N, CA and C of each residue as an Amber inpcrd file, in Angstrom:
protein
   201
  86.8960000  41.1160000   8.3740000  87.4090000  42.2520000   7.6250000
  88.7780000  41.9080000   7.0770000  88.9590000  42.0400000   5.7780000
  90.2310000  41.6980000   5.1510000  91.3750000  42.6080000   5.5870000
  91.0410000  43.7880000   6.1280000  92.0790000  44.6920000   6.6040000
  92.9160000  44.0860000   7.7120000  92.3400000  43.1440000   8.4510000
  93.0780000  42.4820000   9.5230000  94.1860000  41.5900000   8.9780000
  94.0900000  41.2160000   7.7180000  95.0510000  40.2840000   7.1260000
  96.2470000  40.9760000   6.4870000  96.2020000  42.2840000   6.3240000
  97.2610000  43.0000000   5.6070000  98.6150000  42.8740000   6.3010000
  98.6860000  43.1850000   7.5710000  99.9640000  43.1580000   8.2810000
 100.5710000  41.7570000   8.3570000  99.8230000  40.7380000   8.7710000
 100.4170000  39.3940000   8.7880000 100.8680000  38.9310000   7.3960000
 100.1320000  39.3180000   6.3630000 100.5060000  38.9510000   4.9950000
 101.8730000  39.5220000   4.6420000 102.0600000  40.8180000   4.8590000
 103.3340000  41.4400000   4.4910000 104.4770000  40.9200000   5.3560000
 104.2260000  40.6940000   6.6350000 105.2880000  40.1480000   7.4880000
 105.7300000  38.7730000   6.9820000 104.7720000  37.9560000   6.5610000
 105.1010000  36.6290000   6.0380000 105.8720000  36.7400000   4.7230000
 105.4030000  37.5840000   3.8110000 106.0390000  37.7190000   2.5010000
 107.4680000  38.2630000   2.6030000 107.7540000  38.9880000   3.6700000
 109.0670000  39.6220000   3.8160000 110.0030000  38.8880000   4.7760000
 109.6410000  37.6640000   5.1660000 110.5210000  36.8830000   6.0460000
 111.9160000  36.8100000   5.4480000 112.9150000  37.1540000   6.2220000
 114.2970000  37.1050000   5.7670000 114.7540000  38.3640000   5.0450000
 113.8480000  39.2810000   4.7500000 114.1950000  40.5410000   4.0860000
 114.7010000  41.5040000   5.1450000 115.8760000  42.0520000   4.9530000
 116.4900000  42.9070000   5.9640000 116.5250000  44.3590000   5.4950000
 115.3630000  44.8830000   5.1410000 115.2900000  46.2610000   4.6720000
 113.9940000  46.9060000   5.1440000 113.6700000  48.0180000   4.5410000
 112.4590000  48.7560000   4.8810000 111.4350000  48.5630000   3.7730000
 110.1620000  48.5420000   4.1420000 109.0990000  48.2640000   3.1820000
 107.9020000  49.1510000   3.4780000 107.3040000  49.7030000   2.4250000
 106.1010000  50.5260000   2.5640000 104.9830000  49.8900000   1.7500000
 103.8560000  49.6130000   2.3980000 102.6560000  49.1270000   1.7190000
 101.6120000  50.2340000   1.8130000 101.3470000  50.8820000   0.6870000
 100.3620000  51.9620000   0.6320000  99.0630000  51.3910000   0.0740000
  98.0690000  51.2830000   0.9250000  96.7940000  50.6820000   0.5470000
  95.6930000  51.7260000   0.4580000  94.7780000  51.5180000  -0.4530000
  93.6430000  52.4220000  -0.6390000  92.5870000  52.1800000   0.4250000
  91.9100000  53.2670000   0.8380000  90.8070000  53.1530000   1.7870000
  89.5460000  53.7040000   1.1330000  88.4210000  53.0770000   1.3680000
  87.1470000  53.5630000   0.8500000  86.5660000  52.5850000  -0.1570000
  85.7120000  53.0830000  -1.0440000  85.0900000  52.1960000  -2.0110000
  85.0210000  52.8450000  -3.3890000  85.0440000  51.9990000  -4.3820000
  84.8620000  52.3850000  -5.7740000  83.8810000  51.3940000  -6.3670000
  82.7180000  51.8980000  -6.7460000  81.6390000  51.0560000  -7.2570000
  81.3500000  49.9490000  -6.2360000  81.5390000  48.6930000  -6.5890000
  81.2020000  47.6040000  -5.6580000  82.4140000  47.0730000  -4.8970000
  83.5690000  47.6960000  -5.0550000  84.7890000  47.2240000  -4.3900000
  85.0680000  48.0920000  -3.1610000  85.2850000  47.4320000  -2.0300000
  85.6050000  48.1360000  -0.7810000  87.0660000  47.8570000  -0.4370000
  87.8270000  48.9260000  -0.2080000  89.2410000  48.8120000   0.1310000
  89.4270000  49.0410000   1.6260000  90.2470000  48.2090000   2.2450000
  90.3800000  48.2270000   3.7060000  91.4120000  49.2030000   4.2440000
  92.2550000  49.7580000   3.3830000  93.2860000  50.6700000   3.8870000
  94.3700000  49.9070000   4.6150000  94.7280000  50.3730000   5.8030000
  95.7300000  49.7020000   6.6390000  97.1360000  49.7980000   6.0590000
  97.5140000  50.9590000   5.5210000  98.8840000  51.1480000   5.0440000
  99.8520000  50.9250000   6.2060000 101.0640000  50.5180000   5.8740000
 102.0330000  50.1980000   6.9220000 103.4600000  50.4580000   6.4240000
 104.3200000  50.8410000   7.3400000 105.7550000  50.9470000   7.0700000
 106.4420000  49.9510000   7.9890000 107.1990000  49.0380000   7.3760000
 107.8890000  47.9960000   8.1390000 109.3960000  48.2000000   8.0730000
 110.0550000  47.9100000   9.1790000 111.5070000  47.9400000   9.2390000
 112.0570000  46.5370000   9.0950000 113.3740000  46.3880000   9.2720000
 113.9960000  45.0690000   9.1820000 113.3030000  44.0460000  10.0960000
 113.2180000  42.8310000   9.6110000 112.5600000  41.7220000  10.3180000
 111.0840000  41.9820000  10.6150000 110.4340000  42.8490000   9.8420000
 109.0020000  43.0640000   9.9880000 108.5830000  43.9570000  11.1360000
 109.5010000  44.7050000  11.7050000 109.1690000  45.6330000  12.7860000
 108.2230000  46.7040000  12.2530000 107.0900000  46.9070000  12.9310000
 106.1280000  47.9290000  12.5110000 106.6310000  49.2950000  12.9680000
 106.9020000  50.1720000  11.9880000 107.3650000  51.5230000  12.2890000
 106.2170000  52.5210000  12.2750000 105.2010000  52.2720000  11.4500000
 104.0170000  53.1230000  11.3810000 102.8970000  52.3140000  10.7470000
 101.6570000  52.5740000  11.2070000 100.5120000  51.8240000  10.7070000
  99.2920000  52.7360000  10.6850000  98.5560000  52.7040000   9.5850000
  97.3460000  53.5210000   9.4590000  96.2100000  52.8840000  10.2550000
  95.2550000  53.6890000  10.7050000  94.1100000  53.1470000  11.4300000
  93.1700000  52.3730000  10.4880000  92.1830000  51.7130000  11.0680000
  91.2330000  50.9150000  10.2920000  90.3500000  51.7610000   9.3880000
  90.0280000  52.9740000   9.7770000  89.0780000  53.7710000   9.0050000
  89.6210000  55.1690000   8.7350000  89.2860000  55.7020000   7.5810000
  89.6220000  57.0770000   7.2470000  90.9010000  57.2210000   6.4540000
  91.0220000  58.3790000   5.8460000  92.2410000  58.7110000   5.1120000
  93.3310000  59.0870000   6.0980000  94.5660000  58.7570000   5.7670000
  95.6500000  58.9630000   6.7200000  96.9840000  59.0400000   5.9860000
  97.8900000  59.8180000   6.5290000  99.2730000  59.8400000   6.0610000
 100.1230000  59.3190000   7.2140000 100.9570000  58.3210000   6.9460000
 101.8220000  57.7920000   7.9850000 103.2680000  58.1140000   7.6400000
 104.0660000  58.3120000   8.6610000 105.4880000  58.6040000   8.4960000
 106.2730000  57.7880000   9.5250000 107.5350000  57.5570000   9.2190000
 108.4030000  56.8500000  10.1560000 109.8350000  57.3640000   9.9990000
 110.5660000  57.3840000  11.0810000 111.9850000  57.7270000  11.0480000
 112.7730000  56.4930000  10.6400000 113.6020000  56.6520000   9.6030000
 114.4410000  55.5610000   9.1230000 115.8870000  56.0250000   9.2460000
 116.7260000  55.2870000   9.9800000 118.1140000  55.7090000  10.1440000
 118.8540000  55.7120000   8.8110000 119.7640000  56.6630000   8.6590000
 120.5640000  56.7020000   7.4260000 121.6510000  55.6250000   7.4890000
 122.0910000  55.2350000   6.3280000 123.0720000  54.1510000   6.2520000
 124.4390000  54.6050000   6.7070000
């Protein structure tokens, strides 16, 4: 399942990035394309602050400290 690759991909792409990142991914299918979902909110150094489950529609939230 490609959904398993979403989190490691974003953590790798953001190496050295010291900020917050939101990856909002689609879940479900459109015609012949299946979307894996797995939205995630990452903090500095790739810390997972919130992560959507493998199946179903979901809204995720995370507390982010003010500057």
